[in-house]
Short mmCIF file of C-alpha atoms and ligand atoms in Angstrom, two decimals:
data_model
loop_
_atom_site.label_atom_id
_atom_site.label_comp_id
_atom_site.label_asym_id
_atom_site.label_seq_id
_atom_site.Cartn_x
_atom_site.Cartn_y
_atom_site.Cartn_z
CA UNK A 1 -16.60 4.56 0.11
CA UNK A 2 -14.23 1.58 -0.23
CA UNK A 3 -16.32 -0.98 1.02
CA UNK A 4 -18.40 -2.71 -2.00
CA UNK A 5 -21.64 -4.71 0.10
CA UNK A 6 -23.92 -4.49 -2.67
CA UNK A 7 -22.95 -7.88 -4.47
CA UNK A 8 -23.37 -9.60 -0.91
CA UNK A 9 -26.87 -9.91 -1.91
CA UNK A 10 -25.54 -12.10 -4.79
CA UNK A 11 -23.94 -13.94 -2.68
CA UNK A 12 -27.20 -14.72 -1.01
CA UNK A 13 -29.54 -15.99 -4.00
CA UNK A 14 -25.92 -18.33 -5.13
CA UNK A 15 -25.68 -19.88 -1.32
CA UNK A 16 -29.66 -20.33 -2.22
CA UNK A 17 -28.84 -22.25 -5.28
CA UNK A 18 -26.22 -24.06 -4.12
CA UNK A 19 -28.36 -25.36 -1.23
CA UNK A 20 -31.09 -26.70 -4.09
CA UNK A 21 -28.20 -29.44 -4.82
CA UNK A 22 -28.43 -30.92 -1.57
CA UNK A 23 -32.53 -31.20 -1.16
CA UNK A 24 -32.62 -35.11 -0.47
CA UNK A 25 -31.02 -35.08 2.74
CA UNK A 26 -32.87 -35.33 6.33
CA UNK A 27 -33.98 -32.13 7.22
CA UNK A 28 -30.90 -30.27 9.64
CA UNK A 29 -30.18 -26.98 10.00
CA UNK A 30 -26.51 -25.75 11.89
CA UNK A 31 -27.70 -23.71 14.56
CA UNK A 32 -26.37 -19.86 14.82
CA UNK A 33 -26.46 -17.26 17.95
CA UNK A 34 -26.41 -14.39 15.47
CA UNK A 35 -26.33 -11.41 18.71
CA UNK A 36 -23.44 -13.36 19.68
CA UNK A 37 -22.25 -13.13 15.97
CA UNK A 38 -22.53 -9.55 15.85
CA UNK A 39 -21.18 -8.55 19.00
CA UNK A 40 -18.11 -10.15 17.49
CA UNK A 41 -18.56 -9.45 14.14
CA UNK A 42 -18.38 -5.71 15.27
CA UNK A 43 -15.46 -5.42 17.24
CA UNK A 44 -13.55 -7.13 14.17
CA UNK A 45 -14.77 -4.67 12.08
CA UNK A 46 -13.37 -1.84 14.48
CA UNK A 47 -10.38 -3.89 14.22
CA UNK A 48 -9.70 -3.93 10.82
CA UNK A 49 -10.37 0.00 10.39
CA UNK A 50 -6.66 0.10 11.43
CA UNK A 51 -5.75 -0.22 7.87
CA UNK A 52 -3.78 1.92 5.30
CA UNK A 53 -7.05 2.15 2.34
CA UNK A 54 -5.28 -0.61 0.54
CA UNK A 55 -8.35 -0.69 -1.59
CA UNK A 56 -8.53 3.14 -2.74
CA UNK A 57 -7.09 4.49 -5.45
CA UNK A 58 -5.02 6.99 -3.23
CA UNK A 59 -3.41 3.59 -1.96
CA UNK A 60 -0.66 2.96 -4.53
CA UNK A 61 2.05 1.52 -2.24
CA UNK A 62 2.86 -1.71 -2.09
CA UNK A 63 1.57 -4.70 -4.20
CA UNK A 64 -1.40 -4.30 -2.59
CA UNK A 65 -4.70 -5.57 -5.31
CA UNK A 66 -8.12 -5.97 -4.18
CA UNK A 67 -9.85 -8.78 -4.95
CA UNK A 68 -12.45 -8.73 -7.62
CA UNK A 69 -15.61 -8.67 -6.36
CA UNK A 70 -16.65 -12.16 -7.82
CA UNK A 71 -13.50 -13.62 -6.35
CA UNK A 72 -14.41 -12.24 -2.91
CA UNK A 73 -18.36 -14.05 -3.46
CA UNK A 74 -16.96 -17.08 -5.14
CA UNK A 75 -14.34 -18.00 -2.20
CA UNK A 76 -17.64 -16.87 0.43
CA UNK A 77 -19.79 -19.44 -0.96
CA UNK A 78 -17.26 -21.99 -1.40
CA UNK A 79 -16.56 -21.93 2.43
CA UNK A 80 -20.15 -23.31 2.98
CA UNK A 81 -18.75 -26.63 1.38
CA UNK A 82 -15.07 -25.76 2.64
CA UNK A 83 -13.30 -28.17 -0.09
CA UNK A 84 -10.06 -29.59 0.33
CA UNK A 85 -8.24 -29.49 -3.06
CA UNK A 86 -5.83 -32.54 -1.81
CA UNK A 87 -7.79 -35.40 -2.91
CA UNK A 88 -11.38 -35.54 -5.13
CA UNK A 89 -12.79 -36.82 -2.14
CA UNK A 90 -12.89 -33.48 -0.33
CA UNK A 91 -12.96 -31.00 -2.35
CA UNK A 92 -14.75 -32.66 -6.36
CA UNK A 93 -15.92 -29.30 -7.85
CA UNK A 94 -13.17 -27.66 -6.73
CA UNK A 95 -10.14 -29.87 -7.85
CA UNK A 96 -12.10 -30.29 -11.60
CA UNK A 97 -12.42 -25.78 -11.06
CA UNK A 98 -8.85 -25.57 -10.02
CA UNK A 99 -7.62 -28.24 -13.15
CA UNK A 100 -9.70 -26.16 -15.77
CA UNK A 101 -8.11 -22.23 -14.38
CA UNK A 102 -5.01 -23.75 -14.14
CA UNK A 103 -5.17 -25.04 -17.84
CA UNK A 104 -6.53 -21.10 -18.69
CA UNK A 105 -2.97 -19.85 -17.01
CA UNK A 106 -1.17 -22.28 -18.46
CA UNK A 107 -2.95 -21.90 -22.11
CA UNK A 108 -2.12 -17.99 -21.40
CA UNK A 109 1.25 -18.67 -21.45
CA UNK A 110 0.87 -20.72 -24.72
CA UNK A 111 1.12 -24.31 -23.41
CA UNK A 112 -1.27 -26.70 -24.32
CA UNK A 113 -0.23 -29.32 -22.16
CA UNK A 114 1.69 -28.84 -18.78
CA UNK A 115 1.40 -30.24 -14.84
CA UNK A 116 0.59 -27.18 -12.68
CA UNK A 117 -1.68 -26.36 -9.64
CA UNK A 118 -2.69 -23.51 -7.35
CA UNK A 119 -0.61 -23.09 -3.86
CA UNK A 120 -0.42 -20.79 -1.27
CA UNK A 121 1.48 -18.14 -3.08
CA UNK A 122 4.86 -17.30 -4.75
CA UNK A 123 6.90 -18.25 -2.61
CA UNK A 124 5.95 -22.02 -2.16
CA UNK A 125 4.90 -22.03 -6.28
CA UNK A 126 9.24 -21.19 -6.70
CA UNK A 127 10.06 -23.94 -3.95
CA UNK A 128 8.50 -26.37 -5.95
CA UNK A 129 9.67 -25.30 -9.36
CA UNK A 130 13.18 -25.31 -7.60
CA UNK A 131 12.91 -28.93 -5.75
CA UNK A 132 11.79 -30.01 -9.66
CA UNK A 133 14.97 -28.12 -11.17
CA UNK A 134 17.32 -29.84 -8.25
CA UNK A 135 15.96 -33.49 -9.36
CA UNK A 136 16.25 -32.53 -13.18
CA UNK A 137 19.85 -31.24 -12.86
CA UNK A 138 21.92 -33.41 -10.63
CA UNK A 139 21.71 -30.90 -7.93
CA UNK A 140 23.51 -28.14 -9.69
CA UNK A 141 24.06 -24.47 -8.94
CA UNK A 142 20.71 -22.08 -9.11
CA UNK A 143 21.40 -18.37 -10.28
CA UNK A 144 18.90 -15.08 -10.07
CA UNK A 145 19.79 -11.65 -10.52
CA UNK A 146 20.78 -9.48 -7.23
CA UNK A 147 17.09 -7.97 -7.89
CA UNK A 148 15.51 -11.36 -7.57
CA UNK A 149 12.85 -11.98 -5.05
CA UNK A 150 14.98 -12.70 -1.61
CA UNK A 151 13.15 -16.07 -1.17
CA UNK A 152 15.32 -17.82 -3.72
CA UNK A 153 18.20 -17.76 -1.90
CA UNK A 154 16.24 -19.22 1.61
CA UNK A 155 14.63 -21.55 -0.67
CA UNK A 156 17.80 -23.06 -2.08
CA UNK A 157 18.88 -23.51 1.80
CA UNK A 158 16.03 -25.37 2.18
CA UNK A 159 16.81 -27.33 -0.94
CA UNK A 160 20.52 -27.78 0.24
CA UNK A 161 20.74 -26.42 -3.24
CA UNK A 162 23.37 -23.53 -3.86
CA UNK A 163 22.86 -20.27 -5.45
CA UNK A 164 24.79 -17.66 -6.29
CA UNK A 165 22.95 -14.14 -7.62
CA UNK A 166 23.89 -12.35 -10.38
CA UNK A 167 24.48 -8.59 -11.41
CA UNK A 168 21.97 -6.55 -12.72
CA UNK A 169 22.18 -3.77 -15.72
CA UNK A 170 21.05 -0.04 -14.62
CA UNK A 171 17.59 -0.98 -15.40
CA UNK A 172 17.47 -3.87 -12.75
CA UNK A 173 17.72 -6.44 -15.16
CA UNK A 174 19.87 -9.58 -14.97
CA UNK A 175 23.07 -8.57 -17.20
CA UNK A 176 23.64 -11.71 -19.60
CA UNK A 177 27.44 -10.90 -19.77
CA UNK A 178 27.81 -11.39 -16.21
CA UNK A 179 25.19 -14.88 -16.35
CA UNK A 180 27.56 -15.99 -19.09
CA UNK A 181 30.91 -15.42 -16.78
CA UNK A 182 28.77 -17.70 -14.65
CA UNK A 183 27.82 -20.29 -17.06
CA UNK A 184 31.48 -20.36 -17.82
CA UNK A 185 32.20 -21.92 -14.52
CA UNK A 186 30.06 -24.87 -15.82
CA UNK A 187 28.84 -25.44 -12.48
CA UNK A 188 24.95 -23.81 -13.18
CA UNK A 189 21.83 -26.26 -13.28
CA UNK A 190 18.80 -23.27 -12.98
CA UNK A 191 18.90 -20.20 -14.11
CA UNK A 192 15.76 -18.24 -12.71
CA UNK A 193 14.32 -15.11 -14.82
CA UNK A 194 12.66 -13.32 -12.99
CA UNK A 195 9.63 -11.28 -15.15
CA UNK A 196 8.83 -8.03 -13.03
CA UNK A 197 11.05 -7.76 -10.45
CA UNK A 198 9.63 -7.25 -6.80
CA UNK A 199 11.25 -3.98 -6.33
CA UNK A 200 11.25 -2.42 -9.81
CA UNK A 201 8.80 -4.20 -11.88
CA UNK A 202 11.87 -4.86 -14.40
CA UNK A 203 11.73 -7.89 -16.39
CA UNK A 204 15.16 -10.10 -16.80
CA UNK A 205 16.30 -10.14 -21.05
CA UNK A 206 14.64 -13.83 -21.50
CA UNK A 207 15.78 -13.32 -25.22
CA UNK A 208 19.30 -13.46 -24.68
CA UNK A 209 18.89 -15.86 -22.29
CA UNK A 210 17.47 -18.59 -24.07
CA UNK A 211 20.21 -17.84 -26.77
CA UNK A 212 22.47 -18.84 -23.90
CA UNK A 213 20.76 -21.73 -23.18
CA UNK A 214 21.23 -23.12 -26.77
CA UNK A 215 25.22 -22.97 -25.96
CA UNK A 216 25.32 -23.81 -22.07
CA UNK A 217 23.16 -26.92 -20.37
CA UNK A 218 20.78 -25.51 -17.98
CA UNK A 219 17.00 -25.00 -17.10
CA UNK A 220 15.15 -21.74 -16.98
CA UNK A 221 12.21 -21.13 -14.51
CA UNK A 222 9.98 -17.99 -15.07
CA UNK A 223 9.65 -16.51 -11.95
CA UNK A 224 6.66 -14.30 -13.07
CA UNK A 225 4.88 -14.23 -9.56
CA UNK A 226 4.34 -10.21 -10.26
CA UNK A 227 4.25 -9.98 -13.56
CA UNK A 228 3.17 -13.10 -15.20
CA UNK A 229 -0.02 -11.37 -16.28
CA UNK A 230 1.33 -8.96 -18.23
CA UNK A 231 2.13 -11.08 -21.13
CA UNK A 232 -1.77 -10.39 -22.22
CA UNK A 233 -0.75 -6.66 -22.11
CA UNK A 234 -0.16 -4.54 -25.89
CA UNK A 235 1.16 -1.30 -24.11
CA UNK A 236 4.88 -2.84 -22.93
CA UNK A 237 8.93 -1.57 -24.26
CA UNK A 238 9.53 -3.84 -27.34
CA UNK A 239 12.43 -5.11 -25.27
CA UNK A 240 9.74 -6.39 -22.73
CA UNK A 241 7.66 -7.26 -25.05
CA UNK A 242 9.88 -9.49 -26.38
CA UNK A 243 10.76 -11.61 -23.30
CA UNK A 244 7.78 -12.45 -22.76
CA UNK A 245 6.38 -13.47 -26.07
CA UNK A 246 9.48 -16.15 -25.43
CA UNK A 247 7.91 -17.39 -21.94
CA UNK A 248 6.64 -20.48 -23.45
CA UNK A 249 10.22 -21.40 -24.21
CA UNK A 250 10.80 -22.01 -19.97
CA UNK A 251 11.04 -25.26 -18.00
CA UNK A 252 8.54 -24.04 -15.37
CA UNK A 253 6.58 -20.77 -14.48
CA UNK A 254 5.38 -19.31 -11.55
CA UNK A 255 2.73 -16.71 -11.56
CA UNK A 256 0.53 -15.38 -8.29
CA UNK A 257 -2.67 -14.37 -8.72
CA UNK A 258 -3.32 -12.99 -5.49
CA UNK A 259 -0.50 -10.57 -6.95
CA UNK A 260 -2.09 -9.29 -10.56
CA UNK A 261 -4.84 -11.89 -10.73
CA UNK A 262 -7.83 -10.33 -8.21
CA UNK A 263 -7.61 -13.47 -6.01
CA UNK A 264 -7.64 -13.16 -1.58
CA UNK A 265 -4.31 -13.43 -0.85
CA UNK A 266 -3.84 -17.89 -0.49
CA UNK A 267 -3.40 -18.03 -4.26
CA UNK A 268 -0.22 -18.77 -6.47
CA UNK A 269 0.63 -21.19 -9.16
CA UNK A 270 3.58 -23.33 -10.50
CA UNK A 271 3.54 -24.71 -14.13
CA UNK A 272 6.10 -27.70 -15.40
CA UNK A 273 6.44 -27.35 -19.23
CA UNK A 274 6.95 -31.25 -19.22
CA UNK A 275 3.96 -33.26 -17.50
CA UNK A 276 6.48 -35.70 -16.88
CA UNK A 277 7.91 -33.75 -13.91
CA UNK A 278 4.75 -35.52 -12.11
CA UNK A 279 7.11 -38.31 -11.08
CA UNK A 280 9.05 -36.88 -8.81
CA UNK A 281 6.15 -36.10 -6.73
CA UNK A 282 4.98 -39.62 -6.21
CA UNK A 283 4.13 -40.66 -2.76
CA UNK A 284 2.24 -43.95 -0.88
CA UNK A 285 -0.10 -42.21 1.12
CA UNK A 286 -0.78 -44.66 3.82
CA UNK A 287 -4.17 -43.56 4.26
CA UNK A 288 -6.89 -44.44 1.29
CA UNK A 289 -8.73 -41.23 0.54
CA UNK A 290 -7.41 -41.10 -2.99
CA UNK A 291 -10.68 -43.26 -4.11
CA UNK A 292 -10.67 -42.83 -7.56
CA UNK A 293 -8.45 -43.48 -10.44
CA UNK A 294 -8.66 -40.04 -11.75
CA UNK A 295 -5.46 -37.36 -10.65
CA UNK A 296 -5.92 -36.15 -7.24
CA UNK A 297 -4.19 -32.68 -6.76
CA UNK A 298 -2.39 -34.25 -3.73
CA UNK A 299 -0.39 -36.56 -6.30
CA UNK A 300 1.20 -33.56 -7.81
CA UNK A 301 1.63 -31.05 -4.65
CA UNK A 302 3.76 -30.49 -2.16
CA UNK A 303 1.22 -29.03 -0.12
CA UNK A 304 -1.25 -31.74 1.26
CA UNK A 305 -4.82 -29.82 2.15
CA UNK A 306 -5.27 -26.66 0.07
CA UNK A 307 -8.17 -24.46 -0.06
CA UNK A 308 -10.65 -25.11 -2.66
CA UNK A 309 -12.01 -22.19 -1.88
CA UNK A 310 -8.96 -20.52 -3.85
CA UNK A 311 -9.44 -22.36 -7.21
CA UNK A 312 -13.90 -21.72 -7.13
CA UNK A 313 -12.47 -17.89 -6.53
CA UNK A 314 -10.01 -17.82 -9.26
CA UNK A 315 -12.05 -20.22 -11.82
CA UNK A 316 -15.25 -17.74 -10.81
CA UNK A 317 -12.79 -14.67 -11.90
CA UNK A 318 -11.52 -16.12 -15.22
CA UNK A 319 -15.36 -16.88 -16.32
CA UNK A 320 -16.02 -13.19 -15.92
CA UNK A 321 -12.85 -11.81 -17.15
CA UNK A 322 -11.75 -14.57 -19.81
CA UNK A 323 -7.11 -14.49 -19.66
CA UNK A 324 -7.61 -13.14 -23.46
CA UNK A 325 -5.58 -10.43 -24.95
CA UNK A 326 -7.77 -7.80 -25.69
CA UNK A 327 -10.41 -8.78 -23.07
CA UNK A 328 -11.18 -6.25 -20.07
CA UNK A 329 -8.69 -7.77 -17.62
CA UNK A 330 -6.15 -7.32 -19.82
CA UNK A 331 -7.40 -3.94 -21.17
CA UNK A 332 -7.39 -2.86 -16.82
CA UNK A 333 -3.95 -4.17 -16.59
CA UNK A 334 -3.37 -2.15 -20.13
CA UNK A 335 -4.15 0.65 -17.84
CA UNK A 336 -2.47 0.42 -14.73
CA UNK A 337 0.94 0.08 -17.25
CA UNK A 338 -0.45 3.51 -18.95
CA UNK A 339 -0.98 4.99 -15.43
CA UNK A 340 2.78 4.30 -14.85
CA UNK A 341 4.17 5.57 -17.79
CA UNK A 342 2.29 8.92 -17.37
CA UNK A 343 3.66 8.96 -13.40
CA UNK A 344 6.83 8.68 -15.06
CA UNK A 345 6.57 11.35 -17.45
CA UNK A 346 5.42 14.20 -14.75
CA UNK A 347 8.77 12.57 -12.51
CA UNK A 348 10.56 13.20 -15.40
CA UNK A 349 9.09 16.83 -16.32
CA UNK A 350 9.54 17.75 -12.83
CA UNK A 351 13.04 19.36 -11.59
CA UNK A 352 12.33 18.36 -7.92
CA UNK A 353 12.33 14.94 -8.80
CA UNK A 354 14.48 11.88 -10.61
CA UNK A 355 13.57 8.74 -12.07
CA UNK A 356 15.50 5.49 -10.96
CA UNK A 357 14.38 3.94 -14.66
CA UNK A 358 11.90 3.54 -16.71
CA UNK A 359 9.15 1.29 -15.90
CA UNK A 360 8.28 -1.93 -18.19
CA UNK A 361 5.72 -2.86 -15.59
CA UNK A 362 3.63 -0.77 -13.67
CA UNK A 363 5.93 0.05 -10.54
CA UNK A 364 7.26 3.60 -10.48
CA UNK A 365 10.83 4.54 -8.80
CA UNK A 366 11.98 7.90 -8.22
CA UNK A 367 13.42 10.27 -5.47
CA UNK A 368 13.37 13.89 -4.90
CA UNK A 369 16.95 15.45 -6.13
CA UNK A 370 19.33 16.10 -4.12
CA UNK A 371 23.33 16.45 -3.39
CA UNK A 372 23.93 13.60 -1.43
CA UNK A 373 22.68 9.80 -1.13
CA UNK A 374 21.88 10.72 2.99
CA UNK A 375 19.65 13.58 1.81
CA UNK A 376 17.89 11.75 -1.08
CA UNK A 377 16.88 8.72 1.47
CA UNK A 378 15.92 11.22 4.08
CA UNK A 379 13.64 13.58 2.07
CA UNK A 380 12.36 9.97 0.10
CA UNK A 381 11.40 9.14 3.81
CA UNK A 382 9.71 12.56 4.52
CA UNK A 383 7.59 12.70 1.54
CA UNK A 384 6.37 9.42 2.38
CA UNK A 385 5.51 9.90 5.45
CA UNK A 386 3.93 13.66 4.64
CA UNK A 387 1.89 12.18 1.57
CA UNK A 388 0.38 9.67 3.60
CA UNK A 389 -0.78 12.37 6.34
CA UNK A 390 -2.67 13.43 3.28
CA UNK A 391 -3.88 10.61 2.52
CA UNK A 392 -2.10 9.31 -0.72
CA UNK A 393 -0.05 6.05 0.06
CA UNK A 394 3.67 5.08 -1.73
CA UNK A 395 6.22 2.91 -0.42
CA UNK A 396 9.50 3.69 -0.24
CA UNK A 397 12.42 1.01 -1.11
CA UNK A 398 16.04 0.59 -0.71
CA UNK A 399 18.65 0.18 -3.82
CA UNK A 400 22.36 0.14 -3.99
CA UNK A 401 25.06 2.75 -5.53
CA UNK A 402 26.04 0.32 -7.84
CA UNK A 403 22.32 0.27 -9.47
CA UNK A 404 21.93 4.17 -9.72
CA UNK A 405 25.03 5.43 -9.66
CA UNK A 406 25.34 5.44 -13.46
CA UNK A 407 21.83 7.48 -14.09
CA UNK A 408 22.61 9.26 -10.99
CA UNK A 409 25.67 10.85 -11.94
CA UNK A 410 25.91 14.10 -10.06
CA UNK A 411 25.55 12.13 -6.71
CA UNK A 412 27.67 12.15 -3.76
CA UNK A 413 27.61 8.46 -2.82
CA UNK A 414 27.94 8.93 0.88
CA UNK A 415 26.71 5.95 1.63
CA UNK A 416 26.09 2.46 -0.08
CA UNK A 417 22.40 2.36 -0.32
CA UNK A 418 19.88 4.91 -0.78
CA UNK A 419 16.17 5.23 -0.05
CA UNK A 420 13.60 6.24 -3.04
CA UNK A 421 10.04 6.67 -3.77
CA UNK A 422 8.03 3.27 -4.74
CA UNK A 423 4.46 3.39 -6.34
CA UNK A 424 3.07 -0.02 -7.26
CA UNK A 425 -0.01 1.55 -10.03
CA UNK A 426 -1.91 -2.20 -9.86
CA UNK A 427 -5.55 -0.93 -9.84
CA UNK A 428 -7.10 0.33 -13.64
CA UNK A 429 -8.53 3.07 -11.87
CA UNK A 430 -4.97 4.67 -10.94
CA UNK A 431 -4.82 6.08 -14.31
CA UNK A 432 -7.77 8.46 -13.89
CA UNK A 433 -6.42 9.05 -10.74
CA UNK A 434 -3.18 9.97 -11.68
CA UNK A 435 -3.65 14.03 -12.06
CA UNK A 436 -4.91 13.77 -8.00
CA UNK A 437 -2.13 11.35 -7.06
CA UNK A 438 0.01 13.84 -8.69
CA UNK A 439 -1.64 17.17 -6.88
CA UNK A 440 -1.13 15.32 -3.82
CA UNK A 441 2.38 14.13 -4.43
CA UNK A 442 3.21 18.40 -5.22
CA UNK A 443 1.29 19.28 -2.21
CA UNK A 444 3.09 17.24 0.20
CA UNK A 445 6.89 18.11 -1.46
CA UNK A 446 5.73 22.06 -1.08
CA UNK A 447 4.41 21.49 1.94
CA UNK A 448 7.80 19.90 3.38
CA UNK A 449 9.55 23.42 2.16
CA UNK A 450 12.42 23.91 0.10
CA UNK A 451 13.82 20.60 -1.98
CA UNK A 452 17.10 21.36 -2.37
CA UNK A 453 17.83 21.31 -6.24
CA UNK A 454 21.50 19.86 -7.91
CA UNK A 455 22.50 22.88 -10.95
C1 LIG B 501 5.75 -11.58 -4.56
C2 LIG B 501 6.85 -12.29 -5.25
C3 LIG B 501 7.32 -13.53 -4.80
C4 LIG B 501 6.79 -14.15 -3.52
O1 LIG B 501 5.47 -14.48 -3.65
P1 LIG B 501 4.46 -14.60 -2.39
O2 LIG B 501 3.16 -14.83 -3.06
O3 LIG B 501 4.55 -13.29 -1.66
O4 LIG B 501 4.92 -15.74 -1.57
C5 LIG B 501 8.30 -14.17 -5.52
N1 LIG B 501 8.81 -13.61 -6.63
C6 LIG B 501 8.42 -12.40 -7.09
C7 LIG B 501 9.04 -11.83 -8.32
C8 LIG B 501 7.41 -11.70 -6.41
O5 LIG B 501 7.03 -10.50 -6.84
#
């Protein structure tokens, strides 16, 4: 079973309540053709079986988190009001909902005061944390590692802004000797961190960084879309530790949680350091729906309408899992780090097998062994596609000889990229699924015969 229904019937006794508040008006009641419903509803539902099981444990591909169930029942009743999170006229619960999580991120992060709000996700949370950097910084360069999400780059052509990317150590980490050749240049306005890399999980030295930063002029924005969360986590490298005990030292952070956070996908979230940043978002609407004096979300967005349904969701799931150290959601993401250390381990333990690095997050990298980069991608490709006719799920990714090549040192680079293994652990229950996920993994290797071996 992977389909949870039984909370639906919370769902009904809250729409039940939340019909109490609206007693005094003349009786009417929206008309449904529920046969015509159904019909429908049932040839969606044969629709949507063509799905890998992202929500089963045996699903550990891609970033790929299902939603808590009382983010799922939250954002269902919410769309019997439908709230618009632009202005407190259409959406009043839901912008005061979306204020107070957003403070709980932020306060997460240790800032007590900040300008932030929800968006549609990671991508447009970093365009706005860039458009802020371009204003702050006369429109100077913006740097990321090679290993930084892709979008940076796109959004920087967006922003007429230029960027330039910079190497990355053999753990996939921005290398701060190469940032400083940069900084050198004096031409660098942004430099983005990014903490858990798309690809790897691997989190950019933030230490060193903001040392830099004391010598050179420029602003840092977190982009901790993936792994923002983790800073609640106990079970992380000292070295990772340590950059993010420093994320409060940023100009602006970006965090998703439709990534980590159990939201429906529709949910990321920038945060300025500096509420003063609010300025640059100023704008004469020429209608007059902003009909209060209080802030309307809409007067520090990009976005104009938003789901409200988003923030009720995510303020719903930070009431029942409080963003505490310590608490259960940081205890499951505790867990989904352990599940990725011990995936690790048997890689390691295992001849057939090699590690790209060692996780700080809780993505796994590896590749069966072989002679040559050609084989490695090919045999990365078959056990992918063999494990899933089993029915356990990886992803497989692409990384350059320059990356691997130094941990990889018996490798014949015969050509520039090669294809591994990639296992994103983001569900608590991976870890006491690991031993199966592993039987499954062995299975499907044997099953593809001999794996050739390097002496
Ligand atoms: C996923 C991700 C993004 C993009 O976020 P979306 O929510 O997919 O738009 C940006 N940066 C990092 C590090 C990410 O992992």
């Amino acid at each position: 079973m992977i389909i949870e229904i039984q909370s639906l019937n919370v769902l009904h006794d809250a729409l039940e309540r939340l019909e109490e508040g609206f007693s005094d008006l003349p009786e009417y009641s929206p008309s449904v053709d529920l046969e015509a419903l159904q019909r429908v509803m049932v040839e969606v539902a044969d629709r949507m079986q063509d799905n890998y099981p992202y929500p089963h444990p045996m699903y550990c591909g891609q970033m790929l988190k299902p939603p808590h169930p009382i983010a799922r029942l939250a954002y269902a009743l919410a769309l019997w009001i439908n709230p618009n999170n632009h202005a407190l006229d259409g959406g009043r619960a839901s912008s005061v909902m979306e204020k107070e999580a957003v403070a709980e991120i932020a306060g997460m992060f240790g800032w007590e005061t900040h300008m932030g709000h929800l968006c549609s996700g990671g991508t447009m949370a970093n365009l706005e944390a860039l458009w802020i950097a371009g204003n702050l910084t006369s429109r100077k360069k913006v740097v990321a590692s090679k290993q930084a999400h892709y979008t940076h780059e796109r959004i920087c052509g967006v922003l007429g802004l230029e960027f330039e990317s910079v190497p990355c150590d053999s753990r996939a980490r921005m290398d701060p000797v190469a940032l400083k050749a940069r900084l050198d240049n004096g031409d660098v306005g942004t430099v983005v961190v990014t903490m858990g890399t798309t690809a790897t999980g691997s989190v950019d030295p933030l230490p060193e960084i903001l040392k830099l930063r004391s010598q050179y002029d420029f602003r840092i924005h977190a982009d901790a879309a993936y792994g923002g969360f983790f800073k609640l986590v106990d079970n992380l490298d000292p070295e990772t530790l340590s950059a993010f005990e420093c994320i409060h030292e940023v100009d602006s952070i970006v965090v998703d949680p439709h990534k980590h956070g159990l939201q429906p996908y529709g949910c990321g979230c920038v945060l300025f350091k500096d509420p003063a940043v609010g300025r640059f978002y100023k704008h004469d609407s020429p209608y007059t729906y902003f009909s209060s004096k209080e802030l309307h979300l809409g007067e520090i967005s990009l976005e104009c309408s938003r789901p409200g349904a988003s923030a009720v969701a995510l303020w719903a799931t930070q009431r029942l899992l409080p963003l505490v150290p310590k608490g259960q959601f940081a205890n499951d993401l505790g867990k989904s780090r352990k599940a990725a250390i011990r995936l690790h381990e048997m890689i390691q333990d295992d001849p057939r097998f090699m590690a790209a690095m060692a996780p700080e997050l809780d993505i796994v990298v590896w590749a069966p062994k072989a002679k040559r980069a050609s084989e490695i991608s090919s045999l990365s490709k078959a056990i992918f596609e063999e494990s899933a006719a089993q029915g356990l799920h990886f992803a497989i990714a692409s990384f350059s000889a320059s990356l691997l090549k130094h941990q990889w040192s018996d490798i014949e680079w015969d050509q520039q990229d090669v294809t591994c293994l990639r296992s994103c652990l983001m569900k608590p229950e991976h870890l006491d699924w690991i031993e199966r996920i592993w039987q499954a993994l062995d299975k499907a290797t044997k099953t593809l015969g001999k794996t050739p071996i390097i002496e």
